[in-house]
Amino acid sequence: MSEILKLELTPEQIIEIIGLTRFQNFKNAIYTEIKYRLASGQIPEFEQKQKITTNLFSVLTPGREFSHFKTLLSGEAIALLTNPG
């Protein structure tokens, strides 16, 4: 999908290439992942930062590991992308 998006096609042209169901699932996966990350407060770019609390300056460990595809996206977003039905 990233290669298709680089071509700067219109949504109608993308639907012709991948089909309406996959296009809708892709949009839903994006919105689902944004909702999940905002609700949980876990964003990959900020998860590797160390957090220091003021109580005795203890370092908190990151909560979620974003090292591979299964942990990068939520389960619902992965299901939308892998199962078009």
PDB file of N, CA, C and O in Angstrom:
ATOM      1  N   MET A   1       0.826  -1.190   0.000  1.00  0.00           N
ATOM      2  CA  MET A   1       0.000   0.000   0.000  1.00  0.00           C
ATOM      3  C   MET A   1       0.869   1.253   0.000  1.00  0.00           C
ATOM      4  O   MET A   1       0.491   2.248  -0.591  1.00  0.00           O
ATOM      5  N   SER A   2       2.028   1.203   0.641  1.00  0.00           N
ATOM      6  CA  SER A   2       2.894   2.381   0.658  1.00  0.00           C
ATOM      7  C   SER A   2       3.374   2.738  -0.745  1.00  0.00           C
ATOM      8  O   SER A   2       3.524   3.919  -1.068  1.00  0.00           O
ATOM      9  N   GLU A   3       3.592   1.742  -1.582  1.00  0.00           N
ATOM     10  CA  GLU A   3       4.002   2.015  -2.963  1.00  0.00           C
ATOM     11  C   GLU A   3       2.863   2.649  -3.759  1.00  0.00           C
ATOM     12  O   GLU A   3       3.090   3.529  -4.577  1.00  0.00           O
ATOM     13  N   ILE A   4       1.641   2.227  -3.510  1.00  0.00           N
ATOM     14  CA  ILE A   4       0.482   2.813  -4.198  1.00  0.00           C
ATOM     15  C   ILE A   4       0.286   4.257  -3.753  1.00  0.00           C
ATOM     16  O   ILE A   4      -0.006   5.133  -4.562  1.00  0.00           O
ATOM     17  N   LEU A   5       0.480   4.522  -2.468  1.00  0.00           N
ATOM     18  CA  LEU A   5       0.317   5.879  -1.960  1.00  0.00           C
ATOM     19  C   LEU A   5       1.378   6.828  -2.507  1.00  0.00           C
ATOM     20  O   LEU A   5       1.121   8.024  -2.664  1.00  0.00           O
ATOM     21  N   LYS A   6       2.569   6.324  -2.822  1.00  0.00           N
ATOM     22  CA  LYS A   6       3.623   7.159  -3.394  1.00  0.00           C
ATOM     23  C   LYS A   6       3.250   7.665  -4.789  1.00  0.00           C
ATOM     24  O   LYS A   6       3.765   8.684  -5.232  1.00  0.00           O
ATOM     25  N   LEU A   7       2.378   6.942  -5.481  1.00  0.00           N
ATOM     26  CA  LEU A   7       1.999   7.320  -6.847  1.00  0.00           C
ATOM     27  C   LEU A   7       1.036   8.499  -6.889  1.00  0.00           C
ATOM     28  O   LEU A   7       0.742   9.015  -7.957  1.00  0.00           O
ATOM     29  N   GLU A   8       0.530   8.918  -5.732  1.00  0.00           N
ATOM     30  CA  GLU A   8      -0.411  10.035  -5.626  1.00  0.00           C
ATOM     31  C   GLU A   8      -1.653   9.810  -6.495  1.00  0.00           C
ATOM     32  O   GLU A   8      -2.083  10.682  -7.242  1.00  0.00           O
ATOM     33  N   LEU A   9      -2.225   8.624  -6.378  1.00  0.00           N
ATOM     34  CA  LEU A   9      -3.448   8.294  -7.101  1.00  0.00           C
ATOM     35  C   LEU A   9      -4.660   8.813  -6.346  1.00  0.00           C
ATOM     36  O   LEU A   9      -4.608   9.035  -5.135  1.00  0.00           O
ATOM     37  N   THR A  10      -5.753   8.963  -7.043  1.00  0.00           N
ATOM     38  CA  THR A  10      -7.003   9.352  -6.401  1.00  0.00           C
ATOM     39  C   THR A  10      -7.575   8.127  -5.693  1.00  0.00           C
ATOM     40  O   THR A  10      -7.224   6.987  -6.029  1.00  0.00           O
ATOM     41  N   PRO A  11      -8.449   8.327  -4.714  1.00  0.00           N
ATOM     42  CA  PRO A  11      -9.067   7.169  -4.046  1.00  0.00           C
ATOM     43  C   PRO A  11      -9.783   6.237  -5.033  1.00  0.00           C
ATOM     44  O   PRO A  11      -9.747   5.018  -4.859  1.00  0.00           O
ATOM     45  N   GLU A  12     -10.392   6.794  -6.056  1.00  0.00           N
ATOM     46  CA  GLU A  12     -11.084   5.961  -7.047  1.00  0.00           C
ATOM     47  C   GLU A  12     -10.105   5.064  -7.801  1.00  0.00           C
ATOM     48  O   GLU A  12     -10.400   3.901  -8.085  1.00  0.00           O
ATOM     49  N   GLN A  13      -8.928   5.580  -8.124  1.00  0.00           N
ATOM     50  CA  GLN A  13      -7.918   4.779  -8.817  1.00  0.00           C
ATOM     51  C   GLN A  13      -7.367   3.683  -7.908  1.00  0.00           C
ATOM     52  O   GLN A  13      -7.108   2.570  -8.356  1.00  0.00           O
ATOM     53  N   ILE A  14      -7.195   3.996  -6.624  1.00  0.00           N
ATOM     54  CA  ILE A  14      -6.725   2.987  -5.679  1.00  0.00           C
ATOM     55  C   ILE A  14      -7.760   1.881  -5.524  1.00  0.00           C
ATOM     56  O   ILE A  14      -7.416   0.696  -5.476  1.00  0.00           O
ATOM     57  N   ILE A  15      -9.040   2.245  -5.487  1.00  0.00           N
ATOM     58  CA  ILE A  15     -10.109   1.250  -5.378  1.00  0.00           C
ATOM     59  C   ILE A  15     -10.109   0.331  -6.585  1.00  0.00           C
ATOM     60  O   ILE A  15     -10.325  -0.876  -6.463  1.00  0.00           O
ATOM     61  N   GLU A  16      -9.828   0.872  -7.774  1.00  0.00           N
ATOM     62  CA  GLU A  16      -9.747   0.037  -8.981  1.00  0.00           C
ATOM     63  C   GLU A  16      -8.619  -0.977  -8.877  1.00  0.00           C
ATOM     64  O   GLU A  16      -8.733  -2.087  -9.379  1.00  0.00           O
ATOM     65  N   ILE A  17      -7.529  -0.611  -8.229  1.00  0.00           N
ATOM     66  CA  ILE A  17      -6.372  -1.505  -8.114  1.00  0.00           C
ATOM     67  C   ILE A  17      -6.582  -2.569  -7.044  1.00  0.00           C
ATOM     68  O   ILE A  17      -6.356  -3.758  -7.293  1.00  0.00           O
ATOM     69  N   ILE A  18      -7.001  -2.164  -5.843  1.00  0.00           N
ATOM     70  CA  ILE A  18      -7.059  -3.127  -4.726  1.00  0.00           C
ATOM     71  C   ILE A  18      -8.467  -3.574  -4.364  1.00  0.00           C
ATOM     72  O   ILE A  18      -8.629  -4.520  -3.607  1.00  0.00           O
ATOM     73  N   GLY A  19      -9.475  -2.900  -4.849  1.00  0.00           N
ATOM     74  CA  GLY A  19     -10.851  -3.261  -4.528  1.00  0.00           C
ATOM     75  C   GLY A  19     -11.404  -2.441  -3.373  1.00  0.00           C
ATOM     76  O   GLY A  19     -10.655  -1.951  -2.521  1.00  0.00           O
ATOM     77  N   LEU A  20     -12.714  -2.305  -3.345  1.00  0.00           N
ATOM     78  CA  LEU A  20     -13.378  -1.469  -2.354  1.00  0.00           C
ATOM     79  C   LEU A  20     -13.210  -2.013  -0.931  1.00  0.00           C
ATOM     80  O   LEU A  20     -12.941  -1.259   0.004  1.00  0.00           O
ATOM     81  N   THR A  21     -13.336  -3.322  -0.757  1.00  0.00           N
ATOM     82  CA  THR A  21     -13.248  -3.910   0.587  1.00  0.00           C
ATOM     83  C   THR A  21     -11.879  -3.685   1.201  1.00  0.00           C
ATOM     84  O   THR A  21     -11.768  -3.259   2.357  1.00  0.00           O
ATOM     85  N   ARG A  22     -10.831  -3.951   0.446  1.00  0.00           N
ATOM     86  CA  ARG A  22      -9.474  -3.741   0.974  1.00  0.00           C
ATOM     87  C   ARG A  22      -9.196  -2.262   1.240  1.00  0.00           C
ATOM     88  O   ARG A  22      -8.519  -1.918   2.201  1.00  0.00           O
ATOM     89  N   PHE A  23      -9.735  -1.379   0.401  1.00  0.00           N
ATOM     90  CA  PHE A  23      -9.567   0.054   0.612  1.00  0.00           C
ATOM     91  C   PHE A  23     -10.243   0.494   1.911  1.00  0.00           C
ATOM     92  O   PHE A  23      -9.656   1.213   2.710  1.00  0.00           O
ATOM     93  N   GLN A  24     -11.462   0.034   2.123  1.00  0.00           N
ATOM     94  CA  GLN A  24     -12.172   0.372   3.357  1.00  0.00           C
ATOM     95  C   GLN A  24     -11.484  -0.225   4.577  1.00  0.00           C
ATOM     96  O   GLN A  24     -11.399   0.419   5.625  1.00  0.00           O
ATOM     97  N   ASN A  25     -10.992  -1.450   4.448  1.00  0.00           N
ATOM     98  CA  ASN A  25     -10.266  -2.074   5.559  1.00  0.00           C
ATOM     99  C   ASN A  25      -8.989  -1.314   5.883  1.00  0.00           C
ATOM    100  O   ASN A  25      -8.618  -1.180   7.053  1.00  0.00           O
ATOM    101  N   PHE A  26      -8.297  -0.814   4.856  1.00  0.00           N
ATOM    102  CA  PHE A  26      -7.084  -0.043   5.082  1.00  0.00           C
ATOM    103  C   PHE A  26      -7.399   1.241   5.852  1.00  0.00           C
ATOM    104  O   PHE A  26      -6.730   1.568   6.830  1.00  0.00           O
ATOM    105  N   LYS A  27      -8.431   1.950   5.442  1.00  0.00           N
ATOM    106  CA  LYS A  27      -8.848   3.161   6.150  1.00  0.00           C
ATOM    107  C   LYS A  27      -9.258   2.843   7.583  1.00  0.00           C
ATOM    108  O   LYS A  27      -8.863   3.534   8.524  1.00  0.00           O
ATOM    109  N   ASN A  28     -10.044   1.781   7.751  1.00  0.00           N
ATOM    110  CA  ASN A  28     -10.492   1.392   9.096  1.00  0.00           C
ATOM    111  C   ASN A  28      -9.314   0.990   9.982  1.00  0.00           C
ATOM    112  O   ASN A  28      -9.306   1.271  11.181  1.00  0.00           O
ATOM    113  N   ALA A  29      -8.315   0.318   9.404  1.00  0.00           N
ATOM    114  CA  ALA A  29      -7.133  -0.083  10.171  1.00  0.00           C
ATOM    115  C   ALA A  29      -6.370   1.144  10.655  1.00  0.00           C
ATOM    116  O   ALA A  29      -5.893   1.183  11.795  1.00  0.00           O
ATOM    117  N   ILE A  30      -6.265   2.163   9.799  1.00  0.00           N
ATOM    118  CA  ILE A  30      -5.576   3.389  10.194  1.00  0.00           C
ATOM    119  C   ILE A  30      -6.321   4.064  11.342  1.00  0.00           C
ATOM    120  O   ILE A  30      -5.729   4.430  12.359  1.00  0.00           O
ATOM    121  N   TYR A  31      -7.634   4.224  11.199  1.00  0.00           N
ATOM    122  CA  TYR A  31      -8.423   4.873  12.248  1.00  0.00           C
ATOM    123  C   TYR A  31      -8.420   4.058  13.544  1.00  0.00           C
ATOM    124  O   TYR A  31      -8.345   4.612  14.640  1.00  0.00           O
ATOM    125  N   THR A  32      -8.474   2.736  13.426  1.00  0.00           N
ATOM    126  CA  THR A  32      -8.444   1.870  14.598  1.00  0.00           C
ATOM    127  C   THR A  32      -7.120   2.007  15.341  1.00  0.00           C
ATOM    128  O   THR A  32      -7.092   2.090  16.571  1.00  0.00           O
ATOM    129  N   GLU A  33      -6.032   2.029  14.592  1.00  0.00           N
ATOM    130  CA  GLU A  33      -4.720   2.139  15.220  1.00  0.00           C
ATOM    131  C   GLU A  33      -4.533   3.500  15.884  1.00  0.00           C
ATOM    132  O   GLU A  33      -3.995   3.589  16.989  1.00  0.00           O
ATOM    133  N   ILE A  34      -4.990   4.560  15.250  1.00  0.00           N
ATOM    134  CA  ILE A  34      -4.913   5.890  15.864  1.00  0.00           C
ATOM    135  C   ILE A  34      -5.728   5.921  17.153  1.00  0.00           C
ATOM    136  O   ILE A  34      -5.262   6.418  18.188  1.00  0.00           O
ATOM    137  N   LYS A  35      -6.938   5.363  17.104  1.00  0.00           N
ATOM    138  CA  LYS A  35      -7.787   5.322  18.298  1.00  0.00           C
ATOM    139  C   LYS A  35      -7.115   4.529  19.415  1.00  0.00           C
ATOM    140  O   LYS A  35      -7.075   4.959  20.571  1.00  0.00           O
ATOM    141  N   TYR A  36      -6.533   3.380  19.081  1.00  0.00           N
ATOM    142  CA  TYR A  36      -5.874   2.534  20.065  1.00  0.00           C
ATOM    143  C   TYR A  36      -4.684   3.249  20.701  1.00  0.00           C
ATOM    144  O   TYR A  36      -4.505   3.225  21.909  1.00  0.00           O
ATOM    145  N   ARG A  37      -3.866   3.900  19.866  1.00  0.00           N
ATOM    146  CA  ARG A  37      -2.679   4.575  20.389  1.00  0.00           C
ATOM    147  C   ARG A  37      -3.036   5.776  21.246  1.00  0.00           C
ATOM    148  O   ARG A  37      -2.390   6.038  22.258  1.00  0.00           O
ATOM    149  N   LEU A  38      -4.050   6.523  20.850  1.00  0.00           N
ATOM    150  CA  LEU A  38      -4.465   7.669  21.658  1.00  0.00           C
ATOM    151  C   LEU A  38      -5.069   7.227  22.988  1.00  0.00           C
ATOM    152  O   LEU A  38      -4.828   7.847  24.020  1.00  0.00           O
ATOM    153  N   ALA A  39      -5.857   6.152  22.954  1.00  0.00           N
ATOM    154  CA  ALA A  39      -6.488   5.665  24.183  1.00  0.00           C
ATOM    155  C   ALA A  39      -5.463   5.081  25.152  1.00  0.00           C
ATOM    156  O   ALA A  39      -5.567   5.266  26.368  1.00  0.00           O
ATOM    157  N   SER A  40      -4.464   4.372  24.625  1.00  0.00           N
ATOM    158  CA  SER A  40      -3.477   3.733  25.498  1.00  0.00           C
ATOM    159  C   SER A  40      -2.283   4.632  25.800  1.00  0.00           C
ATOM    160  O   SER A  40      -1.526   4.359  26.733  1.00  0.00           O
ATOM    161  N   GLY A  41      -2.091   5.667  24.996  1.00  0.00           N
ATOM    162  CA  GLY A  41      -0.949   6.548  25.195  1.00  0.00           C
ATOM    163  C   GLY A  41       0.362   5.934  24.772  1.00  0.00           C
ATOM    164  O   GLY A  41       1.434   6.406  25.140  1.00  0.00           O
ATOM    165  N   GLN A  42       0.311   4.874  23.980  1.00  0.00           N
ATOM    166  CA  GLN A  42       1.520   4.184  23.545  1.00  0.00           C
ATOM    167  C   GLN A  42       1.759   4.463  22.066  1.00  0.00           C
ATOM    168  O   GLN A  42       1.069   3.941  21.197  1.00  0.00           O
ATOM    169  N   ILE A  43       2.773   5.266  21.795  1.00  0.00           N
ATOM    170  CA  ILE A  43       3.122   5.649  20.436  1.00  0.00           C
ATOM    171  C   ILE A  43       4.570   5.213  20.209  1.00  0.00           C
ATOM    172  O   ILE A  43       5.445   5.503  21.030  1.00  0.00           O
ATOM    173  N   PRO A  44       4.862   4.507  19.101  1.00  0.00           N
ATOM    174  CA  PRO A  44       6.211   3.948  18.902  1.00  0.00           C
ATOM    175  C   PRO A  44       7.337   4.967  19.024  1.00  0.00           C
ATOM    176  O   PRO A  44       8.375   4.674  19.596  1.00  0.00           O
ATOM    177  N   GLU A  45       7.146   6.156  18.507  1.00  0.00           N
ATOM    178  CA  GLU A  45       8.211   7.156  18.532  1.00  0.00           C
ATOM    179  C   GLU A  45       8.565   7.605  19.944  1.00  0.00           C
ATOM    180  O   GLU A  45       9.671   8.064  20.198  1.00  0.00           O
ATOM    181  N   PHE A  46       7.627   7.496  20.875  1.00  0.00           N
ATOM    182  CA  PHE A  46       7.858   7.961  22.240  1.00  0.00           C
ATOM    183  C   PHE A  46       8.094   6.827  23.229  1.00  0.00           C
ATOM    184  O   PHE A  46       8.434   7.090  24.376  1.00  0.00           O
ATOM    185  N   GLU A  47       7.931   5.595  22.819  1.00  0.00           N
ATOM    186  CA  GLU A  47       8.056   4.475  23.753  1.00  0.00           C
ATOM    187  C   GLU A  47       9.494   4.182  24.140  1.00  0.00           C
ATOM    188  O   GLU A  47       9.747   3.594  25.172  1.00  0.00           O
ATOM    189  N   GLN A  48      10.467   4.559  23.330  1.00  0.00           N
ATOM    190  CA  GLN A  48      11.864   4.263  23.649  1.00  0.00           C
ATOM    191  C   GLN A  48      12.470   5.298  24.589  1.00  0.00           C
ATOM    192  O   GLN A  48      13.581   5.122  25.058  1.00  0.00           O
ATOM    193  N   LYS A  49      11.756   6.365  24.861  1.00  0.00           N
ATOM    194  CA  LYS A  49      12.257   7.371  25.794  1.00  0.00           C
ATOM    195  C   LYS A  49      12.118   6.854  27.223  1.00  0.00           C
ATOM    196  O   LYS A  49      11.160   6.179  27.553  1.00  0.00           O
ATOM    197  N   GLN A  50      13.064   7.199  28.041  1.00  0.00           N
ATOM    198  CA  GLN A  50      12.977   6.828  29.443  1.00  0.00           C
ATOM    199  C   GLN A  50      12.170   7.879  30.179  1.00  0.00           C
ATOM    200  O   GLN A  50      12.313   9.078  29.939  1.00  0.00           O
ATOM    201  N   LYS A  51      11.333   7.421  31.076  1.00  0.00           N
ATOM    202  CA  LYS A  51      10.503   8.317  31.860  1.00  0.00           C
ATOM    203  C   LYS A  51      11.040   8.344  33.287  1.00  0.00           C
ATOM    204  O   LYS A  51      11.288   7.301  33.880  1.00  0.00           O
ATOM    205  N   ILE A  52      11.216   9.518  33.821  1.00  0.00           N
ATOM    206  CA  ILE A  52      11.730   9.652  35.171  1.00  0.00           C
ATOM    207  C   ILE A  52      10.647  10.298  36.030  1.00  0.00           C
ATOM    208  O   ILE A  52      10.088  11.324  35.673  1.00  0.00           O
ATOM    209  N   THR A  53      10.352   9.669  37.152  1.00  0.00           N
ATOM    210  CA  THR A  53       9.384  10.234  38.079  1.00  0.00           C
ATOM    211  C   THR A  53      10.115  11.056  39.120  1.00  0.00           C
ATOM    212  O   THR A  53      11.300  10.843  39.390  1.00  0.00           O
ATOM    213  N   THR A  54       9.436  11.991  39.734  1.00  0.00           N
ATOM    214  CA  THR A  54      10.072  12.850  40.723  1.00  0.00           C
ATOM    215  C   THR A  54      10.288  12.162  42.067  1.00  0.00           C
ATOM    216  O   THR A  54      11.089  12.607  42.858  1.00  0.00           O
ATOM    217  N   ASN A  55       9.581  11.069  42.303  1.00  0.00           N
ATOM    218  CA  ASN A  55       9.727  10.351  43.564  1.00  0.00           C
ATOM    219  C   ASN A  55      11.010   9.520  43.524  1.00  0.00           C
ATOM    220  O   ASN A  55      11.042   8.436  42.972  1.00  0.00           O
ATOM    221  N   LEU A  56      12.083  10.024  44.078  1.00  0.00           N
ATOM    222  CA  LEU A  56      13.386   9.359  44.146  1.00  0.00           C
ATOM    223  C   LEU A  56      14.002   9.113  42.765  1.00  0.00           C
ATOM    224  O   LEU A  56      14.873   8.276  42.604  1.00  0.00           O
ATOM    225  N   PHE A  57      13.533   9.796  41.753  1.00  0.00           N
ATOM    226  CA  PHE A  57      14.073   9.714  40.394  1.00  0.00           C
ATOM    227  C   PHE A  57      14.173   8.278  39.887  1.00  0.00           C
ATOM    228  O   PHE A  57      15.179   7.856  39.359  1.00  0.00           O
ATOM    229  N   SER A  58      13.130   7.518  40.026  1.00  0.00           N
ATOM    230  CA  SER A  58      13.145   6.147  39.521  1.00  0.00           C
ATOM    231  C   SER A  58      12.838   6.158  38.024  1.00  0.00           C
ATOM    232  O   SER A  58      12.003   6.906  37.548  1.00  0.00           O
ATOM    233  N   VAL A  59      13.541   5.323  37.278  1.00  0.00           N
ATOM    234  CA  VAL A  59      13.361   5.236  35.827  1.00  0.00           C
ATOM    235  C   VAL A  59      12.297   4.188  35.540  1.00  0.00           C
ATOM    236  O   VAL A  59      12.390   3.055  36.006  1.00  0.00           O
ATOM    237  N   LEU A  60      11.305   4.574  34.768  1.00  0.00           N
ATOM    238  CA  LEU A  60      10.244   3.651  34.396  1.00  0.00           C
ATOM    239  C   LEU A  60      10.583   2.980  33.074  1.00  0.00           C
ATOM    240  O   LEU A  60      11.064   3.625  32.155  1.00  0.00           O
ATOM    241  N   THR A  61      10.324   1.700  32.980  1.00  0.00           N
ATOM    242  CA  THR A  61      10.612   0.977  31.736  1.00  0.00           C
ATOM    243  C   THR A  61       9.473   1.185  30.740  1.00  0.00           C
ATOM    244  O   THR A  61       8.333   1.424  31.131  1.00  0.00           O
ATOM    245  N   PRO A  62       9.762   1.085  29.443  1.00  0.00           N
ATOM    246  CA  PRO A  62       8.702   1.244  28.446  1.00  0.00           C
ATOM    247  C   PRO A  62       7.681   0.117  28.547  1.00  0.00           C
ATOM    248  O   PRO A  62       8.015  -1.012  28.883  1.00  0.00           O
ATOM    249  N   GLY A  63       6.427   0.433  28.234  1.00  0.00           N
ATOM    250  CA  GLY A  63       5.362  -0.543  28.384  1.00  0.00           C
ATOM    251  C   GLY A  63       5.189  -1.499  27.226  1.00  0.00           C
ATOM    252  O   GLY A  63       4.956  -2.673  27.415  1.00  0.00           O
ATOM    253  N   ARG A  64       5.337  -1.028  26.012  1.00  0.00           N
ATOM    254  CA  ARG A  64       5.051  -1.864  24.852  1.00  0.00           C
ATOM    255  C   ARG A  64       6.258  -1.865  23.931  1.00  0.00           C
ATOM    256  O   ARG A  64       6.859  -0.846  23.658  1.00  0.00           O
ATOM    257  N   GLU A  65       6.618  -3.020  23.450  1.00  0.00           N
ATOM    258  CA  GLU A  65       7.753  -3.174  22.547  1.00  0.00           C
ATOM    259  C   GLU A  65       7.252  -3.098  21.110  1.00  0.00           C
ATOM    260  O   GLU A  65       6.333  -3.798  20.728  1.00  0.00           O
ATOM    261  N   PHE A  66       7.864  -2.237  20.297  1.00  0.00           N
ATOM    262  CA  PHE A  66       7.456  -2.063  18.904  1.00  0.00           C
ATOM    263  C   PHE A  66       8.547  -2.562  17.966  1.00  0.00           C
ATOM    264  O   PHE A  66       8.964  -1.878  17.056  1.00  0.00           O
ATOM    265  N   SER A  67       9.024  -3.771  18.175  1.00  0.00           N
ATOM    266  CA  SER A  67      10.157  -4.262  17.408  1.00  0.00           C
ATOM    267  C   SER A  67       9.771  -4.993  16.122  1.00  0.00           C
ATOM    268  O   SER A  67      10.565  -5.071  15.203  1.00  0.00           O
ATOM    269  N   HIS A  68       8.569  -5.539  16.015  1.00  0.00           N
ATOM    270  CA  HIS A  68       8.163  -6.207  14.779  1.00  0.00           C
ATOM    271  C   HIS A  68       6.681  -5.960  14.523  1.00  0.00           C
ATOM    272  O   HIS A  68       5.977  -5.362  15.318  1.00  0.00           O
ATOM    273  N   PHE A  69       6.207  -6.419  13.361  1.00  0.00           N
ATOM    274  CA  PHE A  69       4.865  -6.089  12.868  1.00  0.00           C
ATOM    275  C   PHE A  69       3.756  -6.422  13.854  1.00  0.00           C
ATOM    276  O   PHE A  69       2.836  -5.638  14.042  1.00  0.00           O
ATOM    277  N   LYS A  70       3.844  -7.579  14.514  1.00  0.00           N
ATOM    278  CA  LYS A  70       2.766  -7.987  15.417  1.00  0.00           C
ATOM    279  C   LYS A  70       2.629  -7.073  16.634  1.00  0.00           C
ATOM    280  O   LYS A  70       1.558  -6.971  17.200  1.00  0.00           O
ATOM    281  N   THR A  71       3.706  -6.418  17.029  1.00  0.00           N
ATOM    282  CA  THR A  71       3.618  -5.510  18.160  1.00  0.00           C
ATOM    283  C   THR A  71       3.498  -4.058  17.729  1.00  0.00           C
ATOM    284  O   THR A  71       3.188  -3.202  18.539  1.00  0.00           O
ATOM    285  N   LEU A  72       3.754  -3.784  16.448  1.00  0.00           N
ATOM    286  CA  LEU A  72       3.664  -2.410  15.957  1.00  0.00           C
ATOM    287  C   LEU A  72       2.220  -1.955  15.841  1.00  0.00           C
ATOM    288  O   LEU A  72       1.880  -0.820  16.155  1.00  0.00           O
ATOM    289  N   LEU A  73       1.340  -2.853  15.416  1.00  0.00           N
ATOM    290  CA  LEU A  73      -0.077  -2.531  15.255  1.00  0.00           C
ATOM    291  C   LEU A  73      -0.914  -3.304  16.270  1.00  0.00           C
ATOM    292  O   LEU A  73      -0.510  -4.357  16.757  1.00  0.00           O
ATOM    293  N   SER A  74      -2.085  -2.782  16.536  1.00  0.00           N
ATOM    294  CA  SER A  74      -3.007  -3.484  17.425  1.00  0.00           C
ATOM    295  C   SER A  74      -3.563  -4.714  16.703  1.00  0.00           C
ATOM    296  O   SER A  74      -3.536  -4.792  15.467  1.00  0.00           O
ATOM    297  N   GLY A  75      -4.079  -5.660  17.453  1.00  0.00           N
ATOM    298  CA  GLY A  75      -4.630  -6.889  16.864  1.00  0.00           C
ATOM    299  C   GLY A  75      -5.776  -6.622  15.913  1.00  0.00           C
ATOM    300  O   GLY A  75      -5.916  -7.275  14.882  1.00  0.00           O
ATOM    301  N   GLU A  76      -6.612  -5.647  16.244  1.00  0.00           N
ATOM    302  CA  GLU A  76      -7.744  -5.315  15.380  1.00  0.00           C
ATOM    303  C   GLU A  76      -7.266  -4.735  14.041  1.00  0.00           C
ATOM    304  O   GLU A  76      -7.806  -5.080  12.988  1.00  0.00           O
ATOM    305  N   ALA A  77      -6.266  -3.881  14.059  1.00  0.00           N
ATOM    306  CA  ALA A  77      -5.744  -3.301  12.815  1.00  0.00           C
ATOM    307  C   ALA A  77      -5.092  -4.386  11.955  1.00  0.00           C
ATOM    308  O   ALA A  77      -5.264  -4.395  10.731  1.00  0.00           O
ATOM    309  N   ILE A  78      -4.363  -5.304  12.578  1.00  0.00           N
ATOM    310  CA  ILE A  78      -3.739  -6.400  11.832  1.00  0.00           C
ATOM    311  C   ILE A  78      -4.814  -7.276  11.184  1.00  0.00           C
ATOM    312  O   ILE A  78      -4.686  -7.674  10.027  1.00  0.00           O
ATOM    313  N   ALA A  79      -5.879  -7.558  11.912  1.00  0.00           N
ATOM    314  CA  ALA A  79      -6.965  -8.373  11.356  1.00  0.00           C
ATOM    315  C   ALA A  79      -7.611  -7.690  10.160  1.00  0.00           C
ATOM    316  O   ALA A  79      -7.942  -8.341   9.164  1.00  0.00           O
ATOM    317  N   LEU A  80      -7.805  -6.382  10.225  1.00  0.00           N
ATOM    318  CA  LEU A  80      -8.386  -5.655   9.098  1.00  0.00           C
ATOM    319  C   LEU A  80      -7.495  -5.693   7.863  1.00  0.00           C
ATOM    320  O   LEU A  80      -7.990  -5.777   6.741  1.00  0.00           O
ATOM    321  N   LEU A  81      -6.197  -5.670   8.065  1.00  0.00           N
ATOM    322  CA  LEU A  81      -5.285  -5.675   6.934  1.00  0.00           C
ATOM    323  C   LEU A  81      -5.052  -7.058   6.345  1.00  0.00           C
ATOM    324  O   LEU A  81      -4.836  -7.194   5.150  1.00  0.00           O
ATOM    325  N   THR A  82      -5.105  -8.088   7.165  1.00  0.00           N
ATOM    326  CA  THR A  82      -4.787  -9.434   6.676  1.00  0.00           C
ATOM    327  C   THR A  82      -6.008 -10.223   6.225  1.00  0.00           C
ATOM    328  O   THR A  82      -5.871 -11.139   5.410  1.00  0.00           O
ATOM    329  N   ASN A  83      -7.188  -9.908   6.738  1.00  0.00           N
ATOM    330  CA  ASN A  83      -8.402 -10.645   6.375  1.00  0.00           C
ATOM    331  C   ASN A  83      -9.411  -9.694   5.728  1.00  0.00           C
ATOM    332  O   ASN A  83     -10.199  -9.069   6.429  1.00  0.00           O
ATOM    333  N   PRO A  84      -9.413  -9.596   4.403  1.00  0.00           N
ATOM    334  CA  PRO A  84     -10.286  -8.630   3.753  1.00  0.00           C
ATOM    335  C   PRO A  84     -11.764  -8.926   3.916  1.00  0.00           C
ATOM    336  O   PRO A  84     -12.602  -8.046   3.779  1.00  0.00           O
ATOM    337  N   GLY A  85     -12.126 -10.160   4.248  1.00  0.00           N
ATOM    338  CA  GLY A  85     -13.537 -10.517   4.405  1.00  0.00           C
ATOM    339  C   GLY A  85     -14.081 -10.041   5.704  1.00  0.00           C
ATOM    340  O   GLY A  85     -15.242  -9.858   5.947  1.00  0.00           O
TER     341      GLY A  85
END
